[in-house]
């Protein structure tokens, strides 16, 4: 026995875990940003952007993952407020759709402008 009082176990809340995960995601995006600081051609830049949004498999891209997160949040909101018929879930589902449709379309336009021949890859 060392004579030091025992500390109670540290309990992390859900919000603490979300903040930590968001921090990891920010670091990953920072790493991608760092990769873009050197010389890069339009074709390679288009490929990098395409990795963020997979047209054929949207759920595999960053935008698809964010949309899935909002969809799950919308489902949770529907469970929280069953008396209001999931009133909170509507805007979350709409946000998820906007991310996959609008962000995806804009990403497509951006990559096509950078590398019109590369979209078939």
PDB file of N, CA, C and O in Angstrom, residues 39-110:
ATOM      1  N   UNK A  39       3.537  20.750 -54.363  1.00  0.00           N
ATOM      2  CA  UNK A  39       3.047  20.837 -55.742  1.00  0.00           C
ATOM      3  C   UNK A  39       2.080  19.700 -56.000  1.00  0.00           C
ATOM      4  O   UNK A  39       2.329  18.548 -55.647  1.00  0.00           O
ATOM      5  N   UNK A  40       0.988  20.050 -56.645  1.00  0.00           N
ATOM      6  CA  UNK A  40      -0.007  19.037 -56.984  1.00  0.00           C
ATOM      7  C   UNK A  40      -0.683  19.458 -58.276  1.00  0.00           C
ATOM      8  O   UNK A  40      -1.002  20.620 -58.483  1.00  0.00           O
ATOM      9  N   UNK A  41      -0.859  18.502 -59.153  1.00  0.00           N
ATOM     10  CA  UNK A  41      -1.506  18.769 -60.432  1.00  0.00           C
ATOM     11  C   UNK A  41      -3.016  18.657 -60.307  1.00  0.00           C
ATOM     12  O   UNK A  41      -3.546  18.112 -59.330  1.00  0.00           O
ATOM     13  N   UNK A  42      -3.714  19.159 -61.312  1.00  0.00           N
ATOM     14  CA  UNK A  42      -5.174  19.149 -61.308  1.00  0.00           C
ATOM     15  C   UNK A  42      -5.725  17.728 -61.242  1.00  0.00           C
ATOM     16  O   UNK A  42      -6.680  17.456 -60.510  1.00  0.00           O
ATOM     17  N   UNK A  43      -5.118  16.813 -61.979  1.00  0.00           N
ATOM     18  CA  UNK A  43      -5.593  15.433 -62.002  1.00  0.00           C
ATOM     19  C   UNK A  43      -5.443  14.780 -60.624  1.00  0.00           C
ATOM     20  O   UNK A  43      -6.363  14.125 -60.132  1.00  0.00           O
ATOM     21  N   UNK A  44      -4.293  14.985 -60.003  1.00  0.00           N
ATOM     22  CA  UNK A  44      -4.079  14.397 -58.674  1.00  0.00           C
ATOM     23  C   UNK A  44      -5.007  15.037 -57.637  1.00  0.00           C
ATOM     24  O   UNK A  44      -5.557  14.345 -56.786  1.00  0.00           O
ATOM     25  N   UNK A  45      -5.205  16.344 -57.736  1.00  0.00           N
ATOM     26  CA  UNK A  45      -6.122  17.024 -56.824  1.00  0.00           C
ATOM     27  C   UNK A  45      -7.539  16.487 -56.987  1.00  0.00           C
ATOM     28  O   UNK A  45      -8.248  16.250 -56.008  1.00  0.00           O
ATOM     29  N   UNK A  46      -7.949  16.257 -58.232  1.00  0.00           N
ATOM     30  CA  UNK A  46      -9.272  15.684 -58.476  1.00  0.00           C
ATOM     31  C   UNK A  46      -9.392  14.307 -57.831  1.00  0.00           C
ATOM     32  O   UNK A  46     -10.422  13.972 -57.244  1.00  0.00           O
ATOM     33  N   UNK A  47      -8.337  13.508 -57.910  1.00  0.00           N
ATOM     34  CA  UNK A  47      -8.360  12.180 -57.286  1.00  0.00           C
ATOM     35  C   UNK A  47      -8.488  12.290 -55.768  1.00  0.00           C
ATOM     36  O   UNK A  47      -9.211  11.502 -55.149  1.00  0.00           O
ATOM     37  N   UNK A  48      -7.793  13.250 -55.186  1.00  0.00           N
ATOM     38  CA  UNK A  48      -7.890  13.455 -53.734  1.00  0.00           C
ATOM     39  C   UNK A  48      -9.318  13.815 -53.357  1.00  0.00           C
ATOM     40  O   UNK A  48      -9.896  13.253 -52.407  1.00  0.00           O
ATOM     41  N   UNK A  49      -9.914  14.733 -54.109  1.00  0.00           N
ATOM     42  CA  UNK A  49     -11.289  15.152 -53.809  1.00  0.00           C
ATOM     43  C   UNK A  49     -12.264  14.001 -54.010  1.00  0.00           C
ATOM     44  O   UNK A  49     -13.197  13.817 -53.227  1.00  0.00           O
ATOM     45  N   UNK A  50     -12.024  13.177 -55.031  1.00  0.00           N
ATOM     46  CA  UNK A  50     -12.898  12.026 -55.263  1.00  0.00           C
ATOM     47  C   UNK A  50     -12.869  11.044 -54.090  1.00  0.00           C
ATOM     48  O   UNK A  50     -13.846  10.353 -53.832  1.00  0.00           O
ATOM     49  N   UNK A  51     -11.742  10.981 -53.406  1.00  0.00           N
ATOM     50  CA  UNK A  51     -11.652  10.090 -52.240  1.00  0.00           C
ATOM     51  C   UNK A  51     -12.587  10.539 -51.122  1.00  0.00           C
ATOM     52  O   UNK A  51     -13.012   9.730 -50.306  1.00  0.00           O
ATOM     53  N   UNK A  52     -12.911  11.818 -51.075  1.00  0.00           N
ATOM     54  CA  UNK A  52     -13.830  12.312 -50.047  1.00  0.00           C
ATOM     55  C   UNK A  52     -15.273  11.948 -50.352  1.00  0.00           C
ATOM     56  O   UNK A  52     -16.111  11.865 -49.464  1.00  0.00           O
ATOM     57  N   UNK A  53     -15.551  11.753 -51.631  1.00  0.00           N
ATOM     58  CA  UNK A  53     -16.920  11.422 -52.044  1.00  0.00           C
ATOM     59  C   UNK A  53     -16.854  10.332 -53.103  1.00  0.00           C
ATOM     60  O   UNK A  53     -16.424  10.571 -54.225  1.00  0.00           O
ATOM     61  N   UNK A  54     -17.236   9.149 -52.749  1.00  0.00           N
ATOM     62  CA  UNK A  54     -17.245   8.031 -53.691  1.00  0.00           C
ATOM     63  C   UNK A  54     -18.598   8.015 -54.390  1.00  0.00           C
ATOM     64  O   UNK A  54     -19.616   7.708 -53.764  1.00  0.00           O
ATOM     65  N   UNK A  55     -18.610   8.363 -55.648  1.00  0.00           N
ATOM     66  CA  UNK A  55     -19.874   8.433 -56.394  1.00  0.00           C
ATOM     67  C   UNK A  55     -20.572   7.076 -56.441  1.00  0.00           C
ATOM     68  O   UNK A  55     -21.768   6.988 -56.259  1.00  0.00           O
ATOM     69  N   UNK A  56     -19.808   6.019 -56.682  1.00  0.00           N
ATOM     70  CA  UNK A  56     -20.409   4.688 -56.797  1.00  0.00           C
ATOM     71  C   UNK A  56     -20.837   4.122 -55.451  1.00  0.00           C
ATOM     72  O   UNK A  56     -21.796   3.368 -55.369  1.00  0.00           O
ATOM     73  N   UNK A  57     -20.114   4.463 -54.400  1.00  0.00           N
ATOM     74  CA  UNK A  57     -20.397   3.945 -53.060  1.00  0.00           C
ATOM     75  C   UNK A  57     -20.379   5.114 -52.084  1.00  0.00           C
ATOM     76  O   UNK A  57     -19.419   5.307 -51.346  1.00  0.00           O
ATOM     77  N   UNK A  58     -21.435   5.897 -52.115  1.00  0.00           N
ATOM     78  CA  UNK A  58     -21.477   7.136 -51.330  1.00  0.00           C
ATOM     79  C   UNK A  58     -21.227   6.921 -49.847  1.00  0.00           C
ATOM     80  O   UNK A  58     -20.654   7.758 -49.180  1.00  0.00           O
ATOM     81  N   UNK A  59     -21.670   5.804 -49.320  1.00  0.00           N
ATOM     82  CA  UNK A  59     -21.493   5.554 -47.893  1.00  0.00           C
ATOM     83  C   UNK A  59     -20.024   5.397 -47.518  1.00  0.00           C
ATOM     84  O   UNK A  59     -19.652   5.534 -46.363  1.00  0.00           O
ATOM     85  N   UNK A  60     -19.165   5.139 -48.499  1.00  0.00           N
ATOM     86  CA  UNK A  60     -17.742   4.966 -48.234  1.00  0.00           C
ATOM     87  C   UNK A  60     -17.000   6.289 -48.127  1.00  0.00           C
ATOM     88  O   UNK A  60     -15.897   6.335 -47.597  1.00  0.00           O
ATOM     89  N   UNK A  61     -17.570   7.353 -48.624  1.00  0.00           N
ATOM     90  CA  UNK A  61     -16.900   8.651 -48.604  1.00  0.00           C
ATOM     91  C   UNK A  61     -17.149   9.395 -47.303  1.00  0.00           C
ATOM     92  O   UNK A  61     -17.970   9.010 -46.468  1.00  0.00           O
ATOM     93  N   UNK A  62     -16.431  10.481 -47.147  1.00  0.00           N
ATOM     94  CA  UNK A  62     -16.588  11.320 -45.949  1.00  0.00           C
ATOM     95  C   UNK A  62     -17.998  11.887 -45.874  1.00  0.00           C
ATOM     96  O   UNK A  62     -18.624  11.893 -44.817  1.00  0.00           O
ATOM     97  N   UNK A  63     -18.515  12.362 -47.022  1.00  0.00           N
ATOM     98  CA  UNK A  63     -19.855  12.928 -47.026  1.00  0.00           C
ATOM     99  C   UNK A  63     -20.901  11.875 -46.668  1.00  0.00           C
ATOM    100  O   UNK A  63     -21.853  12.141 -45.944  1.00  0.00           O
ATOM    101  N   UNK A  64     -20.712  10.672 -47.192  1.00  0.00           N
ATOM    102  CA  UNK A  64     -21.645   9.588 -46.873  1.00  0.00           C
ATOM    103  C   UNK A  64     -21.620   9.230 -45.401  1.00  0.00           C
ATOM    104  O   UNK A  64     -22.655   8.961 -44.799  1.00  0.00           O
ATOM    105  N   UNK A  65     -20.440   9.244 -44.812  1.00  0.00           N
ATOM    106  CA  UNK A  65     -20.328   8.954 -43.377  1.00  0.00           C
ATOM    107  C   UNK A  65     -21.008  10.032 -42.545  1.00  0.00           C
ATOM    108  O   UNK A  65     -21.694   9.735 -41.559  1.00  0.00           O
ATOM    109  N   UNK A  66     -20.832  11.286 -42.954  1.00  0.00           N
ATOM    110  CA  UNK A  66     -21.488  12.380 -42.234  1.00  0.00           C
ATOM    111  C   UNK A  66     -23.006  12.302 -42.392  1.00  0.00           C
ATOM    112  O   UNK A  66     -23.747  12.494 -41.428  1.00  0.00           O
ATOM    113  N   UNK A  67     -23.463  11.981 -43.575  1.00  0.00           N
ATOM    114  CA  UNK A  67     -24.900  11.820 -43.798  1.00  0.00           C
ATOM    115  C   UNK A  67     -25.457  10.677 -42.954  1.00  0.00           C
ATOM    116  O   UNK A  67     -26.540  10.784 -42.368  1.00  0.00           O
ATOM    117  N   UNK A  68     -24.717   9.570 -42.862  1.00  0.00           N
ATOM    118  CA  UNK A  68     -25.151   8.440 -42.033  1.00  0.00           C
ATOM    119  C   UNK A  68     -25.239   8.844 -40.568  1.00  0.00           C
ATOM    120  O   UNK A  68     -26.181   8.473 -39.873  1.00  0.00           O
ATOM    121  N   UNK A  69     -24.266   9.638 -40.116  1.00  0.00           N
ATOM    122  CA  UNK A  69     -24.291  10.125 -38.736  1.00  0.00           C
ATOM    123  C   UNK A  69     -25.567  10.928 -38.483  1.00  0.00           C
ATOM    124  O   UNK A  69     -26.238  10.750 -37.469  1.00  0.00           O
ATOM    125  N   UNK A  70     -25.926  11.818 -39.411  1.00  0.00           N
ATOM    126  CA  UNK A  70     -27.139  12.622 -39.254  1.00  0.00           C
ATOM    127  C   UNK A  70     -28.392  11.769 -39.330  1.00  0.00           C
ATOM    128  O   UNK A  70     -29.372  12.036 -38.632  1.00  0.00           O
ATOM    129  N   UNK A  71     -28.364  10.732 -40.154  1.00  0.00           N
ATOM    130  CA  UNK A  71     -29.511   9.825 -40.236  1.00  0.00           C
ATOM    131  C   UNK A  71     -29.724   9.107 -38.909  1.00  0.00           C
ATOM    132  O   UNK A  71     -30.856   8.997 -38.424  1.00  0.00           O
ATOM    133  N   UNK A  72     -28.640   8.638 -38.313  1.00  0.00           N
ATOM    134  CA  UNK A  72     -28.736   7.972 -37.006  1.00  0.00           C
ATOM    135  C   UNK A  72     -29.238   8.959 -35.950  1.00  0.00           C
ATOM    136  O   UNK A  72     -30.074   8.622 -35.117  1.00  0.00           O
ATOM    137  N   UNK A  73     -28.726  10.199 -36.002  1.00  0.00           N
ATOM    138  CA  UNK A  73     -29.198  11.221 -35.057  1.00  0.00           C
ATOM    139  C   UNK A  73     -30.681  11.486 -35.264  1.00  0.00           C
ATOM    140  O   UNK A  73     -31.425  11.675 -34.293  1.00  0.00           O
ATOM    141  N   UNK A  74     -31.126  11.485 -36.504  1.00  0.00           N
ATOM    142  CA  UNK A  74     -32.551  11.669 -36.784  1.00  0.00           C
ATOM    143  C   UNK A  74     -33.397  10.539 -36.233  1.00  0.00           C
ATOM    144  O   UNK A  74     -34.480  10.751 -35.700  1.00  0.00           O
ATOM    145  N   UNK A  75     -32.882   9.322 -36.328  1.00  0.00           N
ATOM    146  CA  UNK A  75     -33.600   8.173 -35.765  1.00  0.00           C
ATOM    147  C   UNK A  75     -33.669   8.285 -34.250  1.00  0.00           C
ATOM    148  O   UNK A  75     -34.697   7.992 -33.637  1.00  0.00           O
ATOM    149  N   UNK A  76     -32.582   8.731 -33.643  1.00  0.00           N
ATOM    150  CA  UNK A  76     -32.575   8.916 -32.187  1.00  0.00           C
ATOM    151  C   UNK A  76     -33.559  10.007 -31.786  1.00  0.00           C
ATOM    152  O   UNK A  76     -34.275   9.880 -30.795  1.00  0.00           O
ATOM    153  N   UNK A  77     -33.614  11.075 -32.562  1.00  0.00           N
ATOM    154  CA  UNK A  77     -34.548  12.164 -32.256  1.00  0.00           C
ATOM    155  C   UNK A  77     -35.986  11.663 -32.338  1.00  0.00           C
ATOM    156  O   UNK A  77     -36.822  12.060 -31.534  1.00  0.00           O
ATOM    157  N   UNK A  78     -36.249  10.793 -33.284  1.00  0.00           N
ATOM    158  CA  UNK A  78     -37.588  10.220 -33.396  1.00  0.00           C
ATOM    159  C   UNK A  78     -37.952   9.376 -32.188  1.00  0.00           C
ATOM    160  O   UNK A  78     -39.112   9.318 -31.777  1.00  0.00           O
ATOM    161  N   UNK A  79     -36.958   8.726 -31.582  1.00  0.00           N
ATOM    162  CA  UNK A  79     -37.227   7.920 -30.382  1.00  0.00           C
ATOM    163  C   UNK A  79     -37.397   8.804 -29.158  1.00  0.00           C
ATOM    164  O   UNK A  79     -38.115   8.462 -28.235  1.00  0.00           O
ATOM    165  N   UNK A  80     -36.729   9.959 -29.145  1.00  0.00           N
ATOM    166  CA  UNK A  80     -36.810  10.857 -27.995  1.00  0.00           C
ATOM    167  C   UNK A  80     -38.167  11.537 -27.919  1.00  0.00           C
ATOM    168  O   UNK A  80     -38.721  11.721 -26.857  1.00  0.00           O
ATOM    169  N   UNK A  81     -38.713  11.899 -29.059  1.00  0.00           N
ATOM    170  CA  UNK A  81     -39.939  12.670 -29.095  1.00  0.00           C
ATOM    171  C   UNK A  81     -41.046  11.921 -29.835  1.00  0.00           C
ATOM    172  O   UNK A  81     -41.578  12.420 -30.820  1.00  0.00           O
ATOM    173  N   UNK A  82     -41.435  10.739 -29.337  1.00  0.00           N
ATOM    174  CA  UNK A  82     -42.451   9.983 -30.069  1.00  0.00           C
ATOM    175  C   UNK A  82     -43.814  10.664 -30.098  1.00  0.00           C
ATOM    176  O   UNK A  82     -44.587  10.456 -31.011  1.00  0.00           O
ATOM    177  N   UNK A  83     -44.105  11.506 -29.097  1.00  0.00           N
ATOM    178  CA  UNK A  83     -45.405  12.170 -29.063  1.00  0.00           C
ATOM    179  C   UNK A  83     -45.563  13.193 -30.183  1.00  0.00           C
ATOM    180  O   UNK A  83     -46.661  13.496 -30.606  1.00  0.00           O
ATOM    181  N   UNK A  84     -44.466  13.733 -30.633  1.00  0.00           N
ATOM    182  CA  UNK A  84     -44.519  14.737 -31.698  1.00  0.00           C
ATOM    183  C   UNK A  84     -44.208  14.117 -33.055  1.00  0.00           C
ATOM    184  O   UNK A  84     -43.894  14.814 -33.999  1.00  0.00           O
ATOM    185  N   UNK A  85     -44.283  12.834 -33.126  1.00  0.00           N
ATOM    186  CA  UNK A  85     -44.040  12.120 -34.370  1.00  0.00           C
ATOM    187  C   UNK A  85     -42.652  12.399 -34.927  1.00  0.00           C
ATOM    188  O   UNK A  85     -42.461  12.577 -36.124  1.00  0.00           O
ATOM    189  N   UNK A  86     -41.673  12.453 -34.014  1.00  0.00           N
ATOM    190  CA  UNK A  86     -40.296  12.633 -34.438  1.00  0.00           C
ATOM    191  C   UNK A  86     -40.026  13.981 -35.068  1.00  0.00           C
ATOM    192  O   UNK A  86     -39.274  14.078 -36.030  1.00  0.00           O
ATOM    193  N   UNK A  87     -40.619  15.004 -34.561  1.00  0.00           N
ATOM    194  CA  UNK A  87     -40.508  16.343 -35.143  1.00  0.00           C
ATOM    195  C   UNK A  87     -39.059  16.780 -35.359  1.00  0.00           C
ATOM    196  O   UNK A  87     -38.740  17.437 -36.333  1.00  0.00           O
ATOM    197  N   UNK A  88     -38.150  16.413 -34.464  1.00  0.00           N
ATOM    198  CA  UNK A  88     -36.744  16.781 -34.602  1.00  0.00           C
ATOM    199  C   UNK A  88     -36.055  15.998 -35.706  1.00  0.00           C
ATOM    200  O   UNK A  88     -35.064  16.449 -36.263  1.00  0.00           O
ATOM    201  N   UNK A  89     -36.554  14.841 -36.023  1.00  0.00           N
ATOM    202  CA  UNK A  89     -35.842  13.982 -36.972  1.00  0.00           C
ATOM    203  C   UNK A  89     -35.919  14.497 -38.399  1.00  0.00           C
ATOM    204  O   UNK A  89     -35.003  14.279 -39.176  1.00  0.00           O
ATOM    205  N   UNK A  90     -36.982  15.190 -38.759  1.00  0.00           N
ATOM    206  CA  UNK A  90     -37.144  15.681 -40.123  1.00  0.00           C
ATOM    207  C   UNK A  90     -35.969  16.533 -40.596  1.00  0.00           C
ATOM    208  O   UNK A  90     -35.385  16.256 -41.652  1.00  0.00           O
ATOM    209  N   UNK A  91     -35.608  17.579 -39.849  1.00  0.00           N
ATOM    210  CA  UNK A  91     -34.474  18.409 -40.283  1.00  0.00           C
ATOM    211  C   UNK A  91     -33.157  17.636 -40.362  1.00  0.00           C
ATOM    212  O   UNK A  91     -32.333  17.913 -41.234  1.00  0.00           O
ATOM    213  N   UNK A  92     -32.957  16.664 -39.491  1.00  0.00           N
ATOM    214  CA  UNK A  92     -31.723  15.880 -39.538  1.00  0.00           C
ATOM    215  C   UNK A  92     -31.676  14.992 -40.774  1.00  0.00           C
ATOM    216  O   UNK A  92     -30.642  14.878 -41.432  1.00  0.00           O
ATOM    217  N   UNK A  93     -32.801  14.379 -41.102  1.00  0.00           N
ATOM    218  CA  UNK A  93     -32.849  13.557 -42.320  1.00  0.00           C
ATOM    219  C   UNK A  93     -32.670  14.427 -43.560  1.00  0.00           C
ATOM    220  O   UNK A  93     -32.003  14.038 -44.519  1.00  0.00           O
ATOM    221  N   UNK A  94     -33.267  15.622 -43.535  1.00  0.00           N
ATOM    222  CA  UNK A  94     -33.111  16.542 -44.661  1.00  0.00           C
ATOM    223  C   UNK A  94     -31.653  16.984 -44.801  1.00  0.00           C
ATOM    224  O   UNK A  94     -31.119  17.050 -45.910  1.00  0.00           O
ATOM    225  N   UNK A  95     -31.001  17.253 -43.679  1.00  0.00           N
ATOM    226  CA  UNK A  95     -29.583  17.637 -43.716  1.00  0.00           C
ATOM    227  C   UNK A  95     -28.741  16.506 -44.298  1.00  0.00           C
ATOM    228  O   UNK A  95     -27.828  16.746 -45.091  1.00  0.00           O
ATOM    229  N   UNK A  96     -29.056  15.274 -43.927  1.00  0.00           N
ATOM    230  CA  UNK A  96     -28.324  14.120 -44.469  1.00  0.00           C
ATOM    231  C   UNK A  96     -28.503  14.034 -45.979  1.00  0.00           C
ATOM    232  O   UNK A  96     -27.539  13.806 -46.715  1.00  0.00           O
ATOM    233  N   UNK A  97     -29.716  14.242 -46.448  1.00  0.00           N
ATOM    234  CA  UNK A  97     -29.974  14.198 -47.885  1.00  0.00           C
ATOM    235  C   UNK A  97     -29.246  15.327 -48.604  1.00  0.00           C
ATOM    236  O   UNK A  97     -28.680  15.133 -49.686  1.00  0.00           O
ATOM    237  N   UNK A  98     -29.246  16.505 -48.007  1.00  0.00           N
ATOM    238  CA  UNK A  98     -28.556  17.645 -48.630  1.00  0.00           C
ATOM    239  C   UNK A  98     -27.060  17.394 -48.738  1.00  0.00           C
ATOM    240  O   UNK A  98     -26.428  17.764 -49.732  1.00  0.00           O
ATOM    241  N   UNK A  99     -26.490  16.777 -47.726  1.00  0.00           N
ATOM    242  CA  UNK A  99     -25.048  16.488 -47.771  1.00  0.00           C
ATOM    243  C   UNK A  99     -24.729  15.538 -48.909  1.00  0.00           C
ATOM    244  O   UNK A  99     -23.815  15.781 -49.695  1.00  0.00           O
ATOM    245  N   UNK A 100     -25.485  14.465 -49.032  1.00  0.00           N
ATOM    246  CA  UNK A 100     -25.163  13.489 -50.071  1.00  0.00           C
ATOM    247  C   UNK A 100     -25.520  14.007 -51.454  1.00  0.00           C
ATOM    248  O   UNK A 100     -24.779  13.775 -52.410  1.00  0.00           O
ATOM    249  N   UNK A 101     -26.625  14.728 -51.572  1.00  0.00           N
ATOM    250  CA  UNK A 101     -27.036  15.197 -52.895  1.00  0.00           C
ATOM    251  C   UNK A 101     -26.284  16.459 -53.308  1.00  0.00           C
ATOM    252  O   UNK A 101     -25.635  16.488 -54.349  1.00  0.00           O
ATOM    253  N   UNK A 102     -26.362  17.505 -52.509  1.00  0.00           N
ATOM    254  CA  UNK A 102     -25.760  18.779 -52.903  1.00  0.00           C
ATOM    255  C   UNK A 102     -24.241  18.754 -52.829  1.00  0.00           C
ATOM    256  O   UNK A 102     -23.573  19.162 -53.780  1.00  0.00           O
ATOM    257  N   UNK A 103     -23.701  18.313 -51.716  1.00  0.00           N
ATOM    258  CA  UNK A 103     -22.238  18.269 -51.596  1.00  0.00           C
ATOM    259  C   UNK A 103     -21.661  17.302 -52.614  1.00  0.00           C
ATOM    260  O   UNK A 103     -20.627  17.570 -53.230  1.00  0.00           O
ATOM    261  N   UNK A 104     -22.326  16.193 -52.809  1.00  0.00           N
ATOM    262  CA  UNK A 104     -21.855  15.219 -53.786  1.00  0.00           C
ATOM    263  C   UNK A 104     -21.868  15.777 -55.199  1.00  0.00           C
ATOM    264  O   UNK A 104     -20.918  15.601 -55.966  1.00  0.00           O
ATOM    265  N   UNK A 105     -22.937  16.479 -55.549  1.00  0.00           N
ATOM    266  CA  UNK A 105     -23.030  17.057 -56.880  1.00  0.00           C
ATOM    267  C   UNK A 105     -21.977  18.142 -57.079  1.00  0.00           C
ATOM    268  O   UNK A 105     -21.315  18.196 -58.121  1.00  0.00           O
ATOM    269  N   UNK A 106     -21.788  18.980 -56.075  1.00  0.00           N
ATOM    270  CA  UNK A 106     -20.781  20.033 -56.178  1.00  0.00           C
ATOM    271  C   UNK A 106     -19.374  19.437 -56.261  1.00  0.00           C
ATOM    272  O   UNK A 106     -18.515  19.944 -56.986  1.00  0.00           O
ATOM    273  N   UNK A 107     -19.140  18.367 -55.526  1.00  0.00           N
ATOM    274  CA  UNK A 107     -17.846  17.690 -55.591  1.00  0.00           C
ATOM    275  C   UNK A 107     -17.626  17.106 -56.978  1.00  0.00           C
ATOM    276  O   UNK A 107     -16.535  17.192 -57.540  1.00  0.00           O
ATOM    277  N   UNK A 108     -18.665  16.536 -57.529  1.00  0.00           N
ATOM    278  CA  UNK A 108     -18.582  15.998 -58.893  1.00  0.00           C
ATOM    279  C   UNK A 108     -18.209  17.107 -59.880  1.00  0.00           C
ATOM    280  O   UNK A 108     -17.317  16.933 -60.712  1.00  0.00           O
ATOM    281  N   UNK A 109     -18.893  18.229 -59.785  1.00  0.00           N
ATOM    282  CA  UNK A 109     -18.585  19.355 -60.680  1.00  0.00           C
ATOM    283  C   UNK A 109     -17.139  19.824 -60.503  1.00  0.00           C
ATOM    284  O   UNK A 109     -16.453  20.138 -61.471  1.00  0.00           O
ATOM    285  N   UNK A 110     -16.693  19.898 -59.265  1.00  0.00           N
ATOM    286  CA  UNK A 110     -15.318  20.357 -58.998  1.00  0.00           C
ATOM    287  C   UNK A 110     -14.294  19.392 -59.594  1.00  0.00           C
ATOM    288  O   UNK A 110     -13.339  19.815 -60.248  1.00  0.00           O
TER     289      UNK A 110
END
